[in-house]
Amino acid sequence: MLSRLSVKAVRSQRLYSQSASGAYGNFSRPGRTRTAGPVTLASSAAITAGALLWYSSIKTLHNDASPAELIDKARDDLTIGFDDGALGGVVWGSNNYNLIAPQSPGVESIRTPASAAWLQNAALRDLALHERHAACVDARGDVYQWGDGFFGNSPSSLDAQRSPTLTLRGKHTRPPSQALPHPQPRPGIDQDLSSALNNLLTMLKFYLNMLFTGEKGEFFRPRAMQLFIVISRFVSISAGSDHLLAVTSSGRTFAHPITKNANSHGQLGFRKFDIPAQGSSGRTHVELIPKSVQDPYARSAPYNRQITEKSVQQEVLPDYNDEKLRFSDTLFEIPGLKGITMTQVLAAGRTSFAKTDSGRVLGWGANEYGQIGLGGNVTLDTITVPTEIVLSRTVSSKIRSKCLDIYSGGSLTGFTVERIDERGVRTVDLLMCGNGRWGGLGNNLFSNAQGNPLRAKSVSGLLEYSDKANALRPLVPHALSISPTGHVLLTLDTHEHSGSGGGGRDLLVWGANQTYELGNGKRTSLAAPTNLEKRDGSRVMLMKKTMKVRDMKGNAWKRSEVEQCAVGGYGNTIVYWKIVQ
C-alpha cells in the first residue's frame, strides 16, 4: 500500500514539473531535474526570504488595501513633533471625531505625542476643542472649524480627509482682553456705542454658536443692550455648556442664556429675562427655574412624581428652538453682582465663577462634587446665589491669601492662590476641588467629591532661584488646562527666572488617562502631577521664541513672539504655538 502511494506521489511530482515547465518555459533538460532539486529549492528559499524582507520594508498602499493597512500607514506617518525646531502642533489622545488628526481619519487614538500636519508652520491666536468639533483663530484673525460634528459623518478612508475649513474671514477675531481701547467721546456717542456693541455681540454669538453647535450658515446681529451707562469693553468672556459669562472693563458682570438649560443649576445668577417673540418684533418674558428649586426632592424620592405647578418655562419655551442663534439675543447683568468690581469670569460646564479686583472669588451653579469649593460642610447640589469661596481655610490666619486665577473644566476647579506670610515671603499654591475620581485633584488620592480646595502636590509652594534678582522667587503656574473629561495640563513658568540660555516651561500632566490623553503611552490614570517625557526620557519643555508667523493658508503674516500652549479636550490634547499679544 505504501509503495503504491509513493509511486503516485512521484508521478504527481513529474506532472507538476512538466506543467510548470510548460507554463514558464523549459530552461533545463528533463534528465537533470532530480539532481538539481536541492539547489533549486535552496535558491528559491533565499529569493523568497529576500523578497519578503524587501516587501516588509516598504509602505506601498493599494486601492484594495484593507482598513487595517490604511490605519497602520496613517499611524506610521505620525512622528514626534517636539524637537523639529519649526512651528507646528503636537497632538495625542482620542481621535474618534477627527479633531487632533483630521489627516488620519482611520486612527482612533494616538498614544504618544505626534506632530499635527494641519498645524505645521502656523501660529494661532486661540484654539478651542469641543467633543465632536473644534475651532481656531489664525494669525490674521480668521476662524477655522473642523471635526465630524462640523462636517457630518466620519470619513471612512484617507481619501476623505477633512482639514480645518475657513468659516469667518476678515473680522480680525481676537481674545476679548486684546480688544480695541476705549473709544473717545464724540457727537452721537449713543449711536456709535450701539453700533460697536452690535458688532461685538454679533461676532461673539456667532463664534460661540460655532463652538457649541457647529453651525456655519446662520448669522444675525443681536439687539444692542441699553444697560451700558459708561463706555466699556469686554475684557473677559467665558462659555459653559449652556450659558455664557462676560465682564466689562468697568467691572460689571453679565450672563447670557445659550439654550433652555442655561439655568438648570442656577448658573445664570438670575431666573427672569426676555427673549425675542416668535412671529413679531416684541419680547417674551420667561423664567428659567433651577431643577433643585422646581423639584427639591427629585433625587431623594424613590419614584418619579408629577410636578403639579407648571413654570413659565414649561408653558412658553417648548415652542422655541434653542438650537438657533435667535433664541436669545441679549446679555443681562447679574443682579447679585451689581456694585462689585470684577476682573475675571469663568463659566464651567454648569458652574460659574467671578473674581473681584481684590482677589476674592465667588461661585454659583452645580455643586454635586463640591466643584465650587465652598467646603465640606456645604452639601447642596445647587447654589443659586453667588457665594464667596474661602481659599484661606487651610492656612494660618496670619497668612494673607489672594486668588490670582481660576480654571475649571467639567466637574473640576483649580485656583492659583498667592500666599504672603508675616515675614513677607511670597509663595503660590494650586488648589483643586471637585470630582477627583480619576486623580484630577492632584493630591495622590482618588476621591469622588472634594468640597474643600486642597493643594496639588509637587506644584504648590515651589521656590526658584532668580538669576536676575539673585534671590528666591515663587514658581508660578503659567497656564492650566482642565479638560471636561478629567485630565489636567499644567505649564510651570520655569522660564521667567532662568536667565540667559535658560530652557522652556515644564509641562506636567495628571488625571484621567482612558484614551492616552496624558501622552505617556499608557492608560493608567495619575493622581499626582507628573512631568511629561519625550521618547528619549527627557522632560517636555514648552518653548517661547520670536520668529516669522504664517496663517493657516501658509501665507506670511509678520514677525511675532509665539509660545507653545497646551489645551485639553474630550480625551485628547493639543499643543500649539500661540501668538503672544
PDB file of C-alpha atoms in Angstrom, residues 45-309:
ATOM      1  CA  ALA A  45      14.045  29.869  -0.385  1.00  0.00           C
ATOM      2  CA  ALA A  46      16.732  32.563  -0.462  1.00  0.00           C
ATOM      3  CA  ILE A  47      14.903  34.555  -3.126  1.00  0.00           C
ATOM      4  CA  THR A  48      11.621  34.251  -1.232  1.00  0.00           C
ATOM      5  CA  ALA A  49      13.206  35.421   2.037  1.00  0.00           C
ATOM      6  CA  GLY A  50      14.790  38.408   0.303  1.00  0.00           C
ATOM      7  CA  ALA A  51      11.523  39.327  -1.362  1.00  0.00           C
ATOM      8  CA  LEU A  52       9.662  39.147   1.934  1.00  0.00           C
ATOM      9  CA  LEU A  53      12.293  41.297   3.640  1.00  0.00           C
ATOM     10  CA  TRP A  54      12.097  43.920   0.887  1.00  0.00           C
ATOM     11  CA  TYR A  55       8.294  43.884   0.862  1.00  0.00           C
ATOM     12  CA  SER A  56       8.089  44.332   4.615  1.00  0.00           C
ATOM     13  CA  SER A  57      10.348  47.407   4.450  1.00  0.00           C
ATOM     14  CA  ILE A  58       8.156  49.378   2.040  1.00  0.00           C
ATOM     15  CA  LYS A  59       4.832  51.116   2.800  1.00  0.00           C
ATOM     16  CA  THR A  60       3.081  50.849  -0.548  1.00  0.00           C
ATOM     17  CA  LEU A  61      -0.695  51.056  -0.290  1.00  0.00           C
ATOM     18  CA  HIS A  62      -3.020  49.691  -2.941  1.00  0.00           C
ATOM     19  CA  ASN A  63      -6.539  50.732  -3.787  1.00  0.00           C
ATOM     20  CA  ASP A  64      -7.920  47.482  -2.440  1.00  0.00           C
ATOM     21  CA  ALA A  65      -5.951  47.669   0.819  1.00  0.00           C
ATOM     22  CA  SER A  66      -7.796  46.649   3.959  1.00  0.00           C
ATOM     23  CA  PRO A  67      -8.793  49.249   6.589  1.00  0.00           C
ATOM     24  CA  ALA A  68      -6.196  47.812   8.967  1.00  0.00           C
ATOM     25  CA  GLU A  69      -3.400  48.538   6.470  1.00  0.00           C
ATOM     26  CA  LEU A  70      -4.654  52.092   5.985  1.00  0.00           C
ATOM     27  CA  ILE A  71      -4.697  52.689   9.732  1.00  0.00           C
ATOM     28  CA  ASP A  72      -1.168  51.298  10.158  1.00  0.00           C
ATOM     29  CA  LYS A  73       0.124  53.534   7.367  1.00  0.00           C
ATOM     30  CA  ALA A  74      -1.559  56.614   8.858  1.00  0.00           C
ATOM     31  CA  ARG A  75      -0.176  55.845  12.308  1.00  0.00           C
ATOM     32  CA  ASP A  76       3.349  55.449  10.907  1.00  0.00           C
ATOM     33  CA  ASP A  77       3.075  58.872   9.266  1.00  0.00           C
ATOM     34  CA  LEU A  78       2.627  60.498  12.701  1.00  0.00           C
ATOM     35  CA  THR A  79       6.060  61.374  14.036  1.00  0.00           C
ATOM     36  CA  ILE A  80       7.306  63.147  17.118  1.00  0.00           C
ATOM     37  CA  GLY A  81       7.000  66.927  16.817  1.00  0.00           C
ATOM     38  CA  PHE A  82       8.615  68.472  19.914  1.00  0.00           C
ATOM     39  CA  ASP A  83      12.166  68.630  18.562  1.00  0.00           C
ATOM     40  CA  ASP A  84      11.773  69.682  14.927  1.00  0.00           C
ATOM     41  CA  GLY A  85      12.523  73.353  15.721  1.00  0.00           C
ATOM     42  CA  ALA A  86       9.773  74.748  13.459  1.00  0.00           C
ATOM     43  CA  LEU A  87       6.294  75.974  14.257  1.00  0.00           C
ATOM     44  CA  GLY A  88       3.976  73.000  14.437  1.00  0.00           C
ATOM     45  CA  GLY A  89       1.322  71.409  16.599  1.00  0.00           C
ATOM     46  CA  VAL A  90       1.738  68.296  18.711  1.00  0.00           C
ATOM     47  CA  VAL A  91      -1.255  66.058  19.500  1.00  0.00           C
ATOM     48  CA  TRP A  92      -2.111  62.900  21.415  1.00  0.00           C
ATOM     49  CA  GLY A  93      -5.163  61.107  22.778  1.00  0.00           C
ATOM     50  CA  SER A  94      -8.530  60.250  21.244  1.00  0.00           C
ATOM     51  CA  ASN A  95      -9.195  60.951  17.560  1.00  0.00           C
ATOM     52  CA  ASN A  96     -12.703  59.494  17.441  1.00  0.00           C
ATOM     53  CA  TYR A  97     -14.173  62.592  15.818  1.00  0.00           C
ATOM     54  CA  ASN A  98     -11.066  63.520  13.795  1.00  0.00           C
ATOM     55  CA  LEU A  99     -10.161  66.555  15.881  1.00  0.00           C
ATOM     56  CA  ILE A 100      -6.468  66.101  16.585  1.00  0.00           C
ATOM     57  CA  ALA A 101      -5.526  64.236  13.388  1.00  0.00           C
ATOM     58  CA  PRO A 102      -8.022  65.082  10.630  1.00  0.00           C
ATOM     59  CA  GLN A 103      -5.440  63.977   8.062  1.00  0.00           C
ATOM     60  CA  SER A 104      -5.638  60.428   9.508  1.00  0.00           C
ATOM     61  CA  PRO A 105      -9.351  59.614   9.885  1.00  0.00           C
ATOM     62  CA  GLY A 106      -8.698  55.907  10.397  1.00  0.00           C
ATOM     63  CA  VAL A 107      -6.599  56.434  13.531  1.00  0.00           C
ATOM     64  CA  GLU A 108      -8.786  56.243  16.642  1.00  0.00           C
ATOM     65  CA  SER A 109      -6.125  57.246  19.170  1.00  0.00           C
ATOM     66  CA  ILE A 110      -2.549  58.492  19.366  1.00  0.00           C
ATOM     67  CA  ARG A 111      -0.678  57.086  22.349  1.00  0.00           C
ATOM     68  CA  THR A 112       2.328  59.408  22.453  1.00  0.00           C
ATOM     69  CA  PRO A 113       2.938  62.995  21.280  1.00  0.00           C
ATOM     70  CA  ALA A 114       2.885  63.198  17.477  1.00  0.00           C
ATOM     71  CA  SER A 115       3.121  66.063  15.028  1.00  0.00           C
ATOM     72  CA  ALA A 116      -0.045  67.570  13.539  1.00  0.00           C
ATOM     73  CA  ALA A 117       0.354  68.033   9.793  1.00  0.00           C
ATOM     74  CA  TRP A 118      -2.524  70.520   9.651  1.00  0.00           C
ATOM     75  CA  LEU A 119      -0.749  72.861  12.112  1.00  0.00           C
ATOM     76  CA  GLN A 120       2.676  72.920  10.502  1.00  0.00           C
ATOM     77  CA  ASN A 121       4.289  76.377  10.191  1.00  0.00           C
ATOM     78  CA  ALA A 122       1.193  78.081  11.653  1.00  0.00           C
ATOM     79  CA  ALA A 123       0.654  80.078  14.836  1.00  0.00           C
ATOM     80  CA  LEU A 124      -2.801  80.734  16.278  1.00  0.00           C
ATOM     81  CA  ARG A 125      -4.435  83.407  18.364  1.00  0.00           C
ATOM     82  CA  ASP A 126      -6.746  80.928  20.072  1.00  0.00           C
ATOM     83  CA  LEU A 127      -7.974  77.328  19.858  1.00  0.00           C
ATOM     84  CA  ALA A 128     -10.975  75.581  21.442  1.00  0.00           C
ATOM     85  CA  LEU A 129     -11.885  71.873  21.479  1.00  0.00           C
ATOM     86  CA  HIS A 130     -15.398  70.521  21.880  1.00  0.00           C
ATOM     87  CA  GLU A 131     -16.428  66.874  21.910  1.00  0.00           C
ATOM     88  CA  ARG A 132     -17.105  66.483  18.169  1.00  0.00           C
ATOM     89  CA  HIS A 133     -15.795  69.663  16.589  1.00  0.00           C
ATOM     90  CA  ALA A 134     -13.208  72.372  17.151  1.00  0.00           C
ATOM     91  CA  ALA A 135     -12.452  75.949  16.132  1.00  0.00           C
ATOM     92  CA  CYS A 136      -9.368  78.126  15.998  1.00  0.00           C
ATOM     93  CA  VAL A 137      -8.370  81.684  15.126  1.00  0.00           C
ATOM     94  CA  ASP A 138      -5.264  82.034  12.963  1.00  0.00           C
ATOM     95  CA  ALA A 139      -2.741  84.869  12.879  1.00  0.00           C
ATOM     96  CA  ARG A 140      -4.922  87.040  10.627  1.00  0.00           C
ATOM     97  CA  GLY A 141      -7.983  86.672  12.857  1.00  0.00           C
ATOM     98  CA  ASP A 142      -9.822  84.259  10.546  1.00  0.00           C
ATOM     99  CA  VAL A 143     -11.875  81.474  12.153  1.00  0.00           C
ATOM    100  CA  TYR A 144     -11.469  77.839  11.048  1.00  0.00           C
ATOM    101  CA  GLN A 145     -13.567  74.812  12.024  1.00  0.00           C
ATOM    102  CA  TRP A 146     -13.201  71.053  11.628  1.00  0.00           C
ATOM    103  CA  GLY A 147     -14.298  67.723  13.122  1.00  0.00           C
ATOM    104  CA  ASP A 148     -17.116  65.265  12.489  1.00  0.00           C
ATOM    105  CA  GLY A 149     -19.556  67.481  14.365  1.00  0.00           C
ATOM    106  CA  PHE A 150     -18.886  70.223  11.828  1.00  0.00           C
ATOM    107  CA  PHE A 151     -18.614  68.207   8.595  1.00  0.00           C
ATOM    108  CA  GLY A 152     -21.064  65.406   9.361  1.00  0.00           C
ATOM    109  CA  ASN A 153     -20.427  61.674   9.384  1.00  0.00           C
ATOM    110  CA  SER A 154     -16.894  60.447   9.860  1.00  0.00           C
ATOM    111  CA  PRO A 155     -14.927  59.757   6.648  1.00  0.00           C
ATOM    112  CA  SER A 156     -14.213  56.096   6.009  1.00  0.00           C
ATOM    113  CA  SER A 157     -10.851  56.373   4.255  1.00  0.00           C
ATOM    114  CA  LEU A 158      -7.796  58.566   3.910  1.00  0.00           C
ATOM    115  CA  ASP A 159      -9.207  59.958   0.671  1.00  0.00           C
ATOM    116  CA  ALA A 160     -11.896  61.756   2.679  1.00  0.00           C
ATOM    117  CA  GLN A 161      -9.549  63.902   4.768  1.00  0.00           C
ATOM    118  CA  ARG A 162     -11.237  66.958   6.226  1.00  0.00           C
ATOM    119  CA  SER A 163      -8.800  69.670   7.179  1.00  0.00           C
ATOM    120  CA  PRO A 164      -9.823  72.870   9.030  1.00  0.00           C
ATOM    121  CA  THR A 165     -12.212  74.950   6.905  1.00  0.00           C
ATOM    122  CA  LEU A 166     -12.373  78.738   6.824  1.00  0.00           C
ATOM    123  CA  THR A 167     -15.781  79.887   8.113  1.00  0.00           C
ATOM    124  CA  LEU A 168     -15.289  83.513   9.216  1.00  0.00           C
ATOM    125  CA  ARG A 169     -12.955  85.810   7.308  1.00  0.00           C
ATOM    126  CA  GLY A 170     -11.841  89.397   7.683  1.00  0.00           C
ATOM    127  CA  LYS A 171     -13.257  90.021  11.178  1.00  0.00           C
ATOM    128  CA  HIS A 172      -9.830  90.130  12.893  1.00  0.00           C
ATOM    129  CA  THR A 173     -11.144  87.950  15.709  1.00  0.00           C
ATOM    130  CA  ARG A 174      -9.046  88.146  18.841  1.00  0.00           C
ATOM    131  CA  PRO A 175      -9.393  87.337  22.562  1.00  0.00           C
ATOM    132  CA  PRO A 176     -11.592  89.870  24.393  1.00  0.00           C
ATOM    133  CA  SER A 177      -8.697  91.067  26.556  1.00  0.00           C
ATOM    134  CA  GLN A 178      -6.934  92.195  23.368  1.00  0.00           C
ATOM    135  CA  ALA A 179      -9.868  94.237  22.088  1.00  0.00           C
ATOM    136  CA  LEU A 180      -9.533  97.788  20.906  1.00  0.00           C
ATOM    137  CA  PRO A 181      -9.038 100.506  23.552  1.00  0.00           C
ATOM    138  CA  HIS A 182     -11.850 102.692  24.826  1.00  0.00           C
ATOM    139  CA  PRO A 183     -13.436 104.816  22.107  1.00  0.00           C
ATOM    140  CA  GLN A 184     -13.190 108.555  22.668  1.00  0.00           C
ATOM    141  CA  PRO A 185     -16.401 110.547  23.335  1.00  0.00           C
ATOM    142  CA  ARG A 186     -17.697 112.463  20.340  1.00  0.00           C
ATOM    143  CA  PRO A 187     -21.024 113.714  18.991  1.00  0.00           C
ATOM    144  CA  GLY A 188     -23.549 110.952  18.512  1.00  0.00           C
ATOM    145  CA  ILE A 189     -21.868 108.719  21.087  1.00  0.00           C
ATOM    146  CA  ASP A 190     -25.043 106.715  21.752  1.00  0.00           C
ATOM    147  CA  GLN A 191     -25.301 105.682  18.117  1.00  0.00           C
ATOM    148  CA  ASP A 192     -21.599 104.810  17.897  1.00  0.00           C
ATOM    149  CA  LEU A 193     -21.755 102.792  21.104  1.00  0.00           C
ATOM    150  CA  SER A 194     -24.813 100.914  19.887  1.00  0.00           C
ATOM    151  CA  SER A 195     -23.071 100.082  16.612  1.00  0.00           C
ATOM    152  CA  ALA A 196     -19.920  98.916  18.383  1.00  0.00           C
ATOM    153  CA  LEU A 197     -21.920  96.692  20.710  1.00  0.00           C
ATOM    154  CA  ASN A 198     -23.814  95.269  17.762  1.00  0.00           C
ATOM    155  CA  ASN A 199     -20.589  94.281  16.035  1.00  0.00           C
ATOM    156  CA  LEU A 200     -19.087  92.802  19.182  1.00  0.00           C
ATOM    157  CA  LEU A 201     -22.151  90.789  20.112  1.00  0.00           C
ATOM    158  CA  THR A 202     -22.569  89.585  16.547  1.00  0.00           C
ATOM    159  CA  MET A 203     -19.069  88.120  16.475  1.00  0.00           C
ATOM    160  CA  LEU A 204     -19.420  86.774  19.998  1.00  0.00           C
ATOM    161  CA  LYS A 205     -22.700  84.995  19.335  1.00  0.00           C
ATOM    162  CA  PHE A 206     -21.529  83.581  16.007  1.00  0.00           C
ATOM    163  CA  TYR A 207     -18.216  82.331  17.404  1.00  0.00           C
ATOM    164  CA  LEU A 208     -19.811  80.664  20.405  1.00  0.00           C
ATOM    165  CA  ASN A 209     -22.515  79.113  18.245  1.00  0.00           C
ATOM    166  CA  MET A 210     -19.807  77.515  16.116  1.00  0.00           C
ATOM    167  CA  LEU A 211     -18.141  76.076  19.200  1.00  0.00           C
ATOM    168  CA  PHE A 212     -21.250  74.552  20.730  1.00  0.00           C
ATOM    169  CA  THR A 213     -23.465  73.695  17.765  1.00  0.00           C
ATOM    170  CA  GLY A 214     -21.124  73.513  14.785  1.00  0.00           C
ATOM    171  CA  GLU A 215     -23.452  75.618  12.617  1.00  0.00           C
ATOM    172  CA  LYS A 216     -21.831  77.565   9.817  1.00  0.00           C
ATOM    173  CA  GLY A 217     -24.657  79.099   7.800  1.00  0.00           C
ATOM    174  CA  GLU A 218     -26.686  81.300  10.141  1.00  0.00           C
ATOM    175  CA  PHE A 219     -25.712  84.832  11.036  1.00  0.00           C
ATOM    176  CA  PHE A 220     -27.552  87.757  12.601  1.00  0.00           C
ATOM    177  CA  ARG A 221     -27.000  90.922  14.612  1.00  0.00           C
ATOM    178  CA  PRO A 222     -28.125  90.764  18.253  1.00  0.00           C
ATOM    179  CA  ARG A 223     -30.090  93.546  19.897  1.00  0.00           C
ATOM    180  CA  ALA A 224     -27.910  96.297  21.358  1.00  0.00           C
ATOM    181  CA  MET A 225     -28.005  96.389  25.148  1.00  0.00           C
ATOM    182  CA  GLN A 226     -29.326  99.539  26.783  1.00  0.00           C
ATOM    183  CA  LEU A 227     -27.701  98.782  30.142  1.00  0.00           C
ATOM    184  CA  PHE A 228     -24.374 100.460  29.428  1.00  0.00           C
ATOM    185  CA  ILE A 229     -24.169 103.895  31.016  1.00  0.00           C
ATOM    186  CA  VAL A 230     -20.452 104.465  30.532  1.00  0.00           C
ATOM    187  CA  ILE A 231     -18.272 103.450  27.622  1.00  0.00           C
ATOM    188  CA  SER A 232     -16.971  99.929  28.291  1.00  0.00           C
ATOM    189  CA  ARG A 233     -15.489  96.963  26.522  1.00  0.00           C
ATOM    190  CA  PHE A 234     -15.491  93.275  27.323  1.00  0.00           C
ATOM    191  CA  VAL A 235     -12.260  92.100  28.937  1.00  0.00           C
ATOM    192  CA  SER A 236     -13.242  88.539  29.899  1.00  0.00           C
ATOM    193  CA  ILE A 237     -15.689  86.180  28.180  1.00  0.00           C
ATOM    194  CA  SER A 238     -16.268  82.532  29.056  1.00  0.00           C
ATOM    195  CA  ALA A 239     -18.825  79.980  27.839  1.00  0.00           C
ATOM    196  CA  GLY A 240     -20.138  76.881  29.582  1.00  0.00           C
ATOM    197  CA  SER A 241     -22.306  74.090  28.244  1.00  0.00           C
ATOM    198  CA  ASP A 242     -25.466  76.203  28.043  1.00  0.00           C
ATOM    199  CA  HIS A 243     -24.607  79.668  29.376  1.00  0.00           C
ATOM    200  CA  LEU A 244     -22.122  82.473  28.891  1.00  0.00           C
ATOM    201  CA  LEU A 245     -20.486  84.999  31.226  1.00  0.00           C
ATOM    202  CA  ALA A 246     -18.839  88.313  30.364  1.00  0.00           C
ATOM    203  CA  VAL A 247     -17.248  91.136  32.347  1.00  0.00           C
ATOM    204  CA  THR A 248     -16.593  94.674  31.128  1.00  0.00           C
ATOM    205  CA  SER A 249     -13.612  96.936  31.685  1.00  0.00           C
ATOM    206  CA  SER A 250     -15.624  98.761  34.345  1.00  0.00           C
ATOM    207  CA  GLY A 251     -16.108  95.512  36.296  1.00  0.00           C
ATOM    208  CA  ARG A 252     -19.759  94.820  35.503  1.00  0.00           C
ATOM    209  CA  THR A 253     -20.747  91.161  35.089  1.00  0.00           C
ATOM    210  CA  PHE A 254     -23.248  89.880  32.514  1.00  0.00           C
ATOM    211  CA  ALA A 255     -24.738  86.473  31.727  1.00  0.00           C
ATOM    212  CA  HIS A 256     -26.323  85.095  28.576  1.00  0.00           C
ATOM    213  CA  PRO A 257     -28.614  82.039  28.194  1.00  0.00           C
ATOM    214  CA  ILE A 258     -27.460  79.995  25.187  1.00  0.00           C
ATOM    215  CA  THR A 259     -30.095  77.239  25.478  1.00  0.00           C
ATOM    216  CA  LYS A 260     -33.153  76.358  27.547  1.00  0.00           C
ATOM    217  CA  ASN A 261     -30.892  74.556  30.038  1.00  0.00           C
ATOM    218  CA  ALA A 262     -28.901  77.704  30.748  1.00  0.00           C
ATOM    219  CA  ASN A 263     -30.179  77.866  34.335  1.00  0.00           C
ATOM    220  CA  SER A 264     -30.672  74.174  35.141  1.00  0.00           C
ATOM    221  CA  HIS A 265     -28.424  74.527  38.208  1.00  0.00           C
ATOM    222  CA  GLY A 266     -28.749  78.254  38.805  1.00  0.00           C
ATOM    223  CA  GLN A 267     -25.570  79.047  36.868  1.00  0.00           C
ATOM    224  CA  LEU A 268     -27.029  82.199  35.294  1.00  0.00           C
ATOM    225  CA  GLY A 269     -27.402  84.023  38.584  1.00  0.00           C
ATOM    226  CA  PHE A 270     -30.952  85.111  37.727  1.00  0.00           C
ATOM    227  CA  ARG A 271     -34.205  83.481  36.604  1.00  0.00           C
ATOM    228  CA  LYS A 272     -36.280  86.032  34.724  1.00  0.00           C
ATOM    229  CA  PHE A 273     -35.338  87.589  31.393  1.00  0.00           C
ATOM    230  CA  ASP A 274     -36.847  88.214  27.970  1.00  0.00           C
ATOM    231  CA  ILE A 275     -36.254  86.700  24.542  1.00  0.00           C
ATOM    232  CA  PRO A 276     -37.403  87.692  21.039  1.00  0.00           C
ATOM    233  CA  ALA A 277     -41.035  86.823  20.421  1.00  0.00           C
ATOM    234  CA  GLN A 278     -41.808  84.438  17.586  1.00  0.00           C
ATOM    235  CA  GLY A 279     -43.515  85.998  14.590  1.00  0.00           C
ATOM    236  CA  SER A 280     -43.381  89.560  15.941  1.00  0.00           C
ATOM    237  CA  SER A 281     -40.972  92.290  16.935  1.00  0.00           C
ATOM    238  CA  GLY A 282     -41.951  92.158  20.608  1.00  0.00           C
ATOM    239  CA  ARG A 283     -40.326  90.446  23.574  1.00  0.00           C
ATOM    240  CA  THR A 284     -41.447  87.402  25.550  1.00  0.00           C
ATOM    241  CA  HIS A 285     -40.761  87.269  29.296  1.00  0.00           C
ATOM    242  CA  VAL A 286     -39.648  83.853  30.539  1.00  0.00           C
ATOM    243  CA  GLU A 287     -38.395  82.345  33.773  1.00  0.00           C
ATOM    244  CA  LEU A 288     -35.841  79.530  33.977  1.00  0.00           C
ATOM    245  CA  ILE A 289     -36.235  77.865  37.368  1.00  0.00           C
ATOM    246  CA  PRO A 290     -33.357  75.610  38.541  1.00  0.00           C
ATOM    247  CA  LYS A 291     -34.264  71.946  38.809  1.00  0.00           C
ATOM    248  CA  SER A 292     -33.421  71.773  42.510  1.00  0.00           C
ATOM    249  CA  VAL A 293     -35.820  74.634  43.245  1.00  0.00           C
ATOM    250  CA  GLN A 294     -38.570  73.366  40.984  1.00  0.00           C
ATOM    251  CA  ASP A 295     -38.462  69.864  42.494  1.00  0.00           C
ATOM    252  CA  PRO A 296     -36.278  69.738  45.651  1.00  0.00           C
ATOM    253  CA  TYR A 297     -36.936  66.029  46.275  1.00  0.00           C
ATOM    254  CA  ALA A 298     -36.312  64.766  42.755  1.00  0.00           C
ATOM    255  CA  ARG A 299     -33.098  62.938  43.690  1.00  0.00           C
ATOM    256  CA  SER A 300     -34.202  61.678  47.088  1.00  0.00           C
ATOM    257  CA  ALA A 301     -37.626  60.245  46.186  1.00  0.00           C
ATOM    258  CA  PRO A 302     -37.801  56.545  45.205  1.00  0.00           C
ATOM    259  CA  TYR A 303     -40.262  57.253  42.407  1.00  0.00           C
ATOM    260  CA  ASN A 304     -40.920  59.883  39.788  1.00  0.00           C
ATOM    261  CA  ARG A 305     -43.531  62.424  40.764  1.00  0.00           C
ATOM    262  CA  GLN A 306     -45.587  64.683  38.555  1.00  0.00           C
ATOM    263  CA  ILE A 307     -44.920  68.365  39.072  1.00  0.00           C
ATOM    264  CA  THR A 308     -48.305  69.974  39.593  1.00  0.00           C
ATOM    265  CA  GLU A 309     -47.271  73.582  39.258  1.00  0.00           C
TER     266      GLU A 309
END
